[in-house]
Every structure is written in structure tokens, then in C-alpha cells.
């Protein structure tokens, strides 16, 4: 066991997990760890204890479950569609929204006066939560929980399938039509705290002029987010100019 907890904390964890995932956890210390952001890391026998290891595990489990779910749900769709759908569902922006929707943000222990590093706090904690579920329940039960209690309850997967996601292509098309050179640049890559997961900040340039930037755990995802921000701003400016 990593910690000893007050009963109020144990009860709060049990209520949350039961309400969201449908079961009462046996190892509340495991789930408590899933809610510890690196800014509130505790020290135990010379090791920093936070949710980053569980996040690493949960990221892999979640990706596998979503891939399996989509493969079965869309038996006639090709690899490109399935890959894009998985990217939409497990993107940092999507998981951040999901974490807020299920009330996970209220469970996270973090130093609110710390500087930066909190843009993905909800999505990171959700992945850590999945990691905790996997360690307690195993893959088969975890898969069922994620599908029944998350994908089919809190996400409209069919609606996501029709959502325009490829803003990078849209922005490039806009540039070609308007004789603008659109390019993408990785302005920095970094890790935060003791995390081994590298993040990338990508920036859009139009005719060499910097536009919006975004951060994610892959260059492709960061480019998409930066493209979306830039494209929406350009469209808004176009509408305002016409008005």
C-alpha cells in the first residue's frame, strides 16, 4: 500500500468510482494515486508518487479498447476512417472535455498556484483512472466498463464520426485557394515534471507569419489542434469582414 487515507477520502473515491464506472473499488489507494497530479507528488521511500505511471498504462489500455470497439462497430470502414475516429476520441481535447463532464476535475489533487502544465490535467487523470481500473479488474472487465460506462454513455460516437476533424487539410486547401503558403512548425518538444511522455508544441505559419499554436503528445495531434484554432479564426475574420 502506498498511503493510509482518512475514511472521508476513501468514501469520496468509492462514491465517485461507483457513480461513474459502476463498481466500488477494493484498492482505494490505487485510485487515489490516479488522482494525484505531479504538482502534488508525494514522496514514498525515495520515490515520487503521482498518476504519471498509471497515465502511461491507461493510455495504452484506452487506445486498445477504443480501437477494438471501433473495429467491431464499423465492420466495413477502412483503416483511415478507424484511425481518425480513434484519434478524435482519445485526443487530449476530447479527454479533457470528458474528464470535466464526469466530474473528474473535482477529484484531482494538484497545486493550484503552480505555473503551467495543467492544460491536459483532466485527460491525463482520465487515462490514469483507466490504468487503475485495468490493474484492479483486468483487461476484459476494463474493456466492458469503458464501452458501457464511457463510450456508450458519455460520447455520441456516431456524431463524432460526422464531425469535421481534419482542419489541417482544410487550412491547406484554404491556403491554396487564397494563394497563401501554409506550413507547420514544431517550435518545441518537452517533458513536464518527472514524466517520460514527450509533448510537442506545433505552430501554424501563413506566408511565414506565425499564427496559432497547440500542444499534444504527438506532432500530428498538435498540428491538428493548431490548424483548428487558426482555421476557425480565419473563418471568423472572413465572416466579420463580409458583415
CSV table of C-alpha atoms in Angstrom, one decimal:
chain,number,residue,atom,x,y,z
A,1,UNK,CA,0.0,0.0,0.0
A,2,UNK,CA,1.3,3.5,-0.8
A,3,UNK,CA,-0.7,5.5,1.6
A,4,UNK,CA,-3.1,5.5,4.5
A,5,UNK,CA,-6.2,7.6,3.9
A,6,UNK,CA,-8.8,9.2,6.0
A,7,UNK,CA,-12.1,7.4,5.7
A,8,UNK,CA,-13.7,10.5,4.2
A,9,UNK,CA,-11.2,10.3,1.3
A,10,UNK,CA,-11.9,6.6,0.8
A,11,UNK,CA,-15.6,7.2,0.8
A,12,UNK,CA,-15.3,10.0,-1.7
A,13,UNK,CA,-13.3,7.8,-4.0
A,14,UNK,CA,-15.7,5.0,-3.7
A,15,UNK,CA,-18.7,7.2,-4.4
A,16,UNK,CA,-17.1,8.7,-7.5
A,17,UNK,CA,-15.9,5.4,-9.0
A,18,UNK,CA,-19.3,3.7,-8.3
A,19,UNK,CA,-21.2,6.6,-9.8
A,20,UNK,CA,-19.1,6.9,-13.0
A,21,UNK,CA,-17.8,3.3,-13.5
A,22,UNK,CA,-20.4,1.2,-11.7
A,23,UNK,CA,-18.3,-0.6,-9.1
A,24,UNK,CA,-16.9,0.0,-5.7
A,25,UNK,CA,-13.1,-0.2,-5.8
A,26,UNK,CA,-11.3,-2.6,-3.5
A,27,UNK,CA,-7.9,-0.8,-3.7
A,28,UNK,CA,-8.8,2.8,-3.0
A,29,UNK,CA,-5.1,3.7,-2.7
A,30,UNK,CA,-4.6,2.8,-6.3
A,31,UNK,CA,-7.4,5.1,-7.4
A,32,UNK,CA,-6.2,7.9,-5.1
A,33,UNK,CA,-2.9,7.7,-6.8
A,34,UNK,CA,-4.7,8.1,-10.2
A,35,UNK,CA,-6.0,11.5,-8.9
A,36,UNK,CA,-2.6,12.8,-7.8
A,37,UNK,CA,-1.1,15.3,-10.3
A,38,UNK,CA,2.6,15.6,-10.5
A,39,UNK,CA,2.4,19.1,-8.9
A,40,UNK,CA,1.2,17.4,-5.7
A,41,UNK,CA,3.6,14.4,-5.9
A,42,UNK,CA,4.1,12.7,-2.6
A,43,UNK,CA,7.4,11.0,-1.5
A,44,UNK,CA,7.4,7.4,-0.6
A,45,UNK,CA,10.7,5.5,0.1
A,46,UNK,CA,12.6,8.0,-2.1
A,47,UNK,CA,10.2,7.8,-5.0
A,48,UNK,CA,7.8,10.5,-6.2
A,49,UNK,CA,4.2,9.2,-6.2
A,50,UNK,CA,1.7,10.7,-8.7
A,51,UNK,CA,-0.5,9.5,-11.5
A,52,UNK,CA,2.0,9.5,-14.3
A,53,UNK,CA,2.8,5.8,-14.3
A,54,UNK,CA,-0.9,5.0,-14.3
A,55,UNK,CA,-1.4,7.5,-17.1
A,56,UNK,CA,1.1,5.7,-19.2
A,57,UNK,CA,-0.6,2.4,-18.6
A,58,UNK,CA,-4.1,3.8,-19.1
A,59,UNK,CA,-3.1,5.5,-22.4
A,60,UNK,CA,-2.2,2.1,-23.9
A,61,UNK,CA,-5.3,0.3,-22.5
A,62,UNK,CA,-7.7,3.0,-23.6
A,63,UNK,CA,-6.2,3.1,-27.1
A,64,UNK,CA,-6.6,-0.7,-27.4
A,65,UNK,CA,-10.2,-0.7,-26.1
A,66,UNK,CA,-11.2,2.2,-28.5
A,67,UNK,CA,-9.5,0.5,-31.5
A,68,UNK,CA,-11.3,-2.8,-30.7
A,69,UNK,CA,-14.7,-1.0,-30.2
A,70,UNK,CA,-14.4,0.9,-33.5
A,71,UNK,CA,-13.3,-2.2,-35.4
A,72,UNK,CA,-16.4,-4.0,-34.3
A,73,UNK,CA,-18.8,-1.1,-34.6
A,74,UNK,CA,-17.7,-0.2,-38.2
A,75,UNK,CA,-17.1,-3.5,-39.9
A,76,UNK,CA,-17.0,-2.0,-43.4
A,77,UNK,CA,-14.9,1.1,-42.8
A,78,UNK,CA,-11.2,1.3,-43.8
A,79,UNK,CA,-8.1,1.8,-41.8
A,80,UNK,CA,-8.0,5.5,-42.4
A,81,UNK,CA,-11.5,6.1,-41.0
A,82,UNK,CA,-10.8,3.9,-38.0
A,83,UNK,CA,-7.5,5.7,-37.2
A,84,UNK,CA,-9.1,9.1,-37.5
A,85,UNK,CA,-12.0,8.1,-35.3
A,86,UNK,CA,-9.7,6.8,-32.6
A,87,UNK,CA,-7.7,10.0,-32.8
A,88,UNK,CA,-10.8,12.0,-32.3
A,89,UNK,CA,-11.9,10.0,-29.2
A,90,UNK,CA,-8.6,9.8,-27.4
A,91,UNK,CA,-7.3,13.3,-28.3
A,92,UNK,CA,-6.3,15.4,-25.4
A,93,UNK,CA,-9.0,17.9,-26.1
A,94,UNK,CA,-11.7,15.2,-26.2
A,95,UNK,CA,-10.4,13.5,-23.0
A,96,UNK,CA,-10.2,16.9,-21.2
A,97,UNK,CA,-13.9,17.5,-22.0
A,98,UNK,CA,-14.8,14.0,-20.9
A,99,UNK,CA,-13.0,14.4,-17.6
A,100,UNK,CA,-14.9,17.6,-16.9
A,101,UNK,CA,-18.2,16.0,-17.9
A,102,UNK,CA,-17.9,13.1,-15.5
A,103,UNK,CA,-16.7,15.3,-12.6
A,104,UNK,CA,-13.1,14.0,-12.6
A,105,UNK,CA,-11.6,17.5,-12.3
A,106,UNK,CA,-13.1,17.8,-8.8
A,107,UNK,CA,-11.2,14.7,-7.8
A,108,UNK,CA,-7.7,15.7,-8.9
A,109,UNK,CA,-5.2,16.7,-6.2
A,110,UNK,CA,-2.9,19.4,-7.6
A,111,UNK,CA,-1.2,22.6,-6.6
A,112,UNK,CA,-3.4,25.3,-7.9
A,113,UNK,CA,-0.7,28.0,-7.6
A,114,UNK,CA,1.8,26.1,-9.7
A,115,UNK,CA,2.8,27.6,-13.0
A,116,UNK,CA,1.8,25.9,-16.3
A,117,UNK,CA,1.5,22.2,-17.2
A,118,UNK,CA,-2.3,22.0,-16.4
A,119,UNK,CA,-3.7,22.1,-20.0
A,120,UNK,CA,-4.1,18.3,-20.1
A,121,UNK,CA,-4.7,17.7,-16.4
A,122,UNK,CA,-8.2,16.2,-17.0
A,123,UNK,CA,-7.2,14.0,-19.9
A,124,UNK,CA,-4.1,12.8,-18.1
A,125,UNK,CA,-6.1,11.9,-15.0
A,126,UNK,CA,-8.7,10.1,-17.0
A,127,UNK,CA,-6.0,7.9,-18.6
A,128,UNK,CA,-4.6,7.3,-15.1
A,129,UNK,CA,-8.1,6.3,-14.0
A,130,UNK,CA,-8.3,3.7,-16.8
A,131,UNK,CA,-4.9,2.4,-15.7
A,132,UNK,CA,-6.2,1.9,-12.2
A,133,UNK,CA,-9.3,0.1,-13.4
A,134,UNK,CA,-7.1,-2.2,-15.5
A,135,UNK,CA,-4.9,-3.1,-12.6
A,136,UNK,CA,-7.9,-3.9,-10.4
A,137,UNK,CA,-10.2,-5.5,-12.9
A,138,UNK,CA,-8.0,-6.8,-15.8
A,139,UNK,CA,-8.4,-6.1,-19.5
A,140,UNK,CA,-11.7,-7.9,-20.2
A,141,UNK,CA,-13.7,-6.2,-17.4
A,142,UNK,CA,-12.0,-2.9,-18.1
A,143,UNK,CA,-13.0,-3.1,-21.8
A,144,UNK,CA,-16.6,-3.7,-20.8
A,145,UNK,CA,-16.6,-0.8,-18.4
A,146,UNK,CA,-15.1,1.7,-20.8
A,147,UNK,CA,-17.5,0.7,-23.6
A,148,UNK,CA,-20.7,0.6,-21.4
A,149,UNK,CA,-20.0,3.4,-18.9
A,150,UNK,CA,-17.9,5.8,-21.0
A,151,UNK,CA,-18.2,5.4,-24.8
A,152,UNK,CA,-21.9,4.5,-24.9
A,153,UNK,CA,-22.9,6.8,-22.1
A,154,UNK,CA,-20.9,10.0,-22.4
A,155,UNK,CA,-19.9,10.1,-26.0
A,156,UNK,CA,-22.0,10.2,-29.2
A,157,UNK,CA,-19.7,8.1,-31.3
A,158,UNK,CA,-21.9,8.4,-34.4
A,159,UNK,CA,-21.9,12.2,-34.1
A,160,UNK,CA,-18.2,12.1,-33.7
A,161,UNK,CA,-17.9,10.2,-37.0
A,162,UNK,CA,-19.5,13.0,-38.9
A,163,UNK,CA,-17.6,15.8,-37.1
A,164,UNK,CA,-15.1,17.5,-39.3
A,165,UNK,CA,-11.7,16.8,-37.8
A,166,UNK,CA,-9.1,17.3,-40.5
A,167,UNK,CA,-8.6,21.0,-40.1
A,168,UNK,CA,-5.0,20.7,-41.3
A,169,UNK,CA,-6.3,19.7,-44.8
A,170,UNK,CA,-9.0,22.4,-44.7
A,171,UNK,CA,-6.4,25.0,-43.8
A,172,UNK,CA,-4.1,23.9,-46.6
A,173,UNK,CA,-7.0,23.9,-49.1
A,174,UNK,CA,-7.9,27.4,-47.9
A,175,UNK,CA,-4.3,28.5,-48.5
A,176,UNK,CA,-4.2,27.1,-52.0
A,177,UNK,CA,-7.5,28.9,-52.9
A,178,UNK,CA,-6.3,32.2,-51.5
A,179,UNK,CA,-2.7,31.9,-52.7
A,180,UNK,CA,-1.3,31.6,-49.2
A,181,UNK,CA,1.6,29.4,-48.1
A,182,UNK,CA,0.5,27.3,-45.1
A,183,UNK,CA,3.2,25.5,-43.1
A,184,UNK,CA,3.6,23.8,-39.8
A,185,UNK,CA,6.5,24.0,-37.4
A,186,UNK,CA,7.4,22.2,-34.3
A,187,UNK,CA,8.5,25.1,-32.1
A,188,UNK,CA,9.5,22.9,-29.1
A,189,UNK,CA,9.3,19.4,-27.6
A,190,UNK,CA,9.4,18.9,-23.9
A,191,UNK,CA,8.5,16.7,-20.9
A,192,UNK,CA,7.0,18.0,-17.7
A,193,UNK,CA,7.9,17.1,-14.2
A,194,UNK,CA,9.2,13.6,-14.0
A,195,UNK,CA,7.0,12.4,-16.9
A,196,UNK,CA,8.7,10.4,-19.6
A,197,UNK,CA,6.0,11.3,-22.1
A,198,UNK,CA,7.2,13.9,-24.6
A,199,UNK,CA,4.8,16.7,-25.7
A,200,UNK,CA,5.1,18.8,-28.8
A,201,UNK,CA,4.1,22.4,-29.5
A,202,UNK,CA,3.3,23.0,-33.1
A,203,UNK,CA,2.7,26.3,-34.8
A,204,UNK,CA,0.9,27.3,-38.0
A,205,UNK,CA,2.7,29.8,-40.3
A,206,UNK,CA,0.9,31.6,-43.1
A,207,UNK,CA,3.2,33.2,-45.6
A,208,UNK,CA,5.9,32.9,-42.9
A,209,UNK,CA,3.8,34.8,-40.3
A,210,UNK,CA,3.2,32.8,-37.0
A,211,UNK,CA,-0.4,32.0,-36.3
A,212,UNK,CA,-1.9,29.7,-33.6
A,213,UNK,CA,0.0,27.0,-31.8
A,214,UNK,CA,-1.1,24.0,-29.8
A,215,UNK,CA,0.4,21.2,-27.6
A,216,UNK,CA,-0.3,17.5,-27.6
A,217,UNK,CA,1.5,14.2,-27.2
A,218,UNK,CA,2.1,13.7,-30.9
A,219,UNK,CA,3.1,16.1,-33.6
A,220,UNK,CA,0.2,15.1,-35.8
A,221,UNK,CA,-2.4,15.8,-33.0
A,222,UNK,CA,-0.7,19.1,-32.1
A,223,UNK,CA,-0.8,20.2,-35.8
A,224,UNK,CA,-4.5,19.4,-36.0
A,225,UNK,CA,-5.3,21.4,-32.9
A,226,UNK,CA,-3.2,24.4,-34.1
A,227,UNK,CA,-4.8,24.1,-37.5
A,228,UNK,CA,-8.3,24.1,-36.0
A,229,UNK,CA,-7.6,27.2,-33.9
A,230,UNK,CA,-6.1,29.0,-36.9
A,231,UNK,CA,-8.8,28.0,-39.4
A,232,UNK,CA,-11.6,29.0,-37.0
A,233,UNK,CA,-10.0,32.4,-36.5
A,234,UNK,CA,-9.6,32.9,-40.2
A,235,UNK,CA,-13.3,31.9,-40.9
A,236,UNK,CA,-14.4,34.3,-38.1
A,237,UNK,CA,-12.4,37.1,-39.6
A,238,UNK,CA,-13.8,36.4,-43.1
A,239,UNK,CA,-17.4,36.5,-41.8
A,240,UNK,CA,-16.8,39.7,-39.9
A,241,UNK,CA,-15.2,41.4,-43.0
A,242,UNK,CA,-18.3,40.4,-45.1
A,243,UNK,CA,-20.6,41.8,-42.5
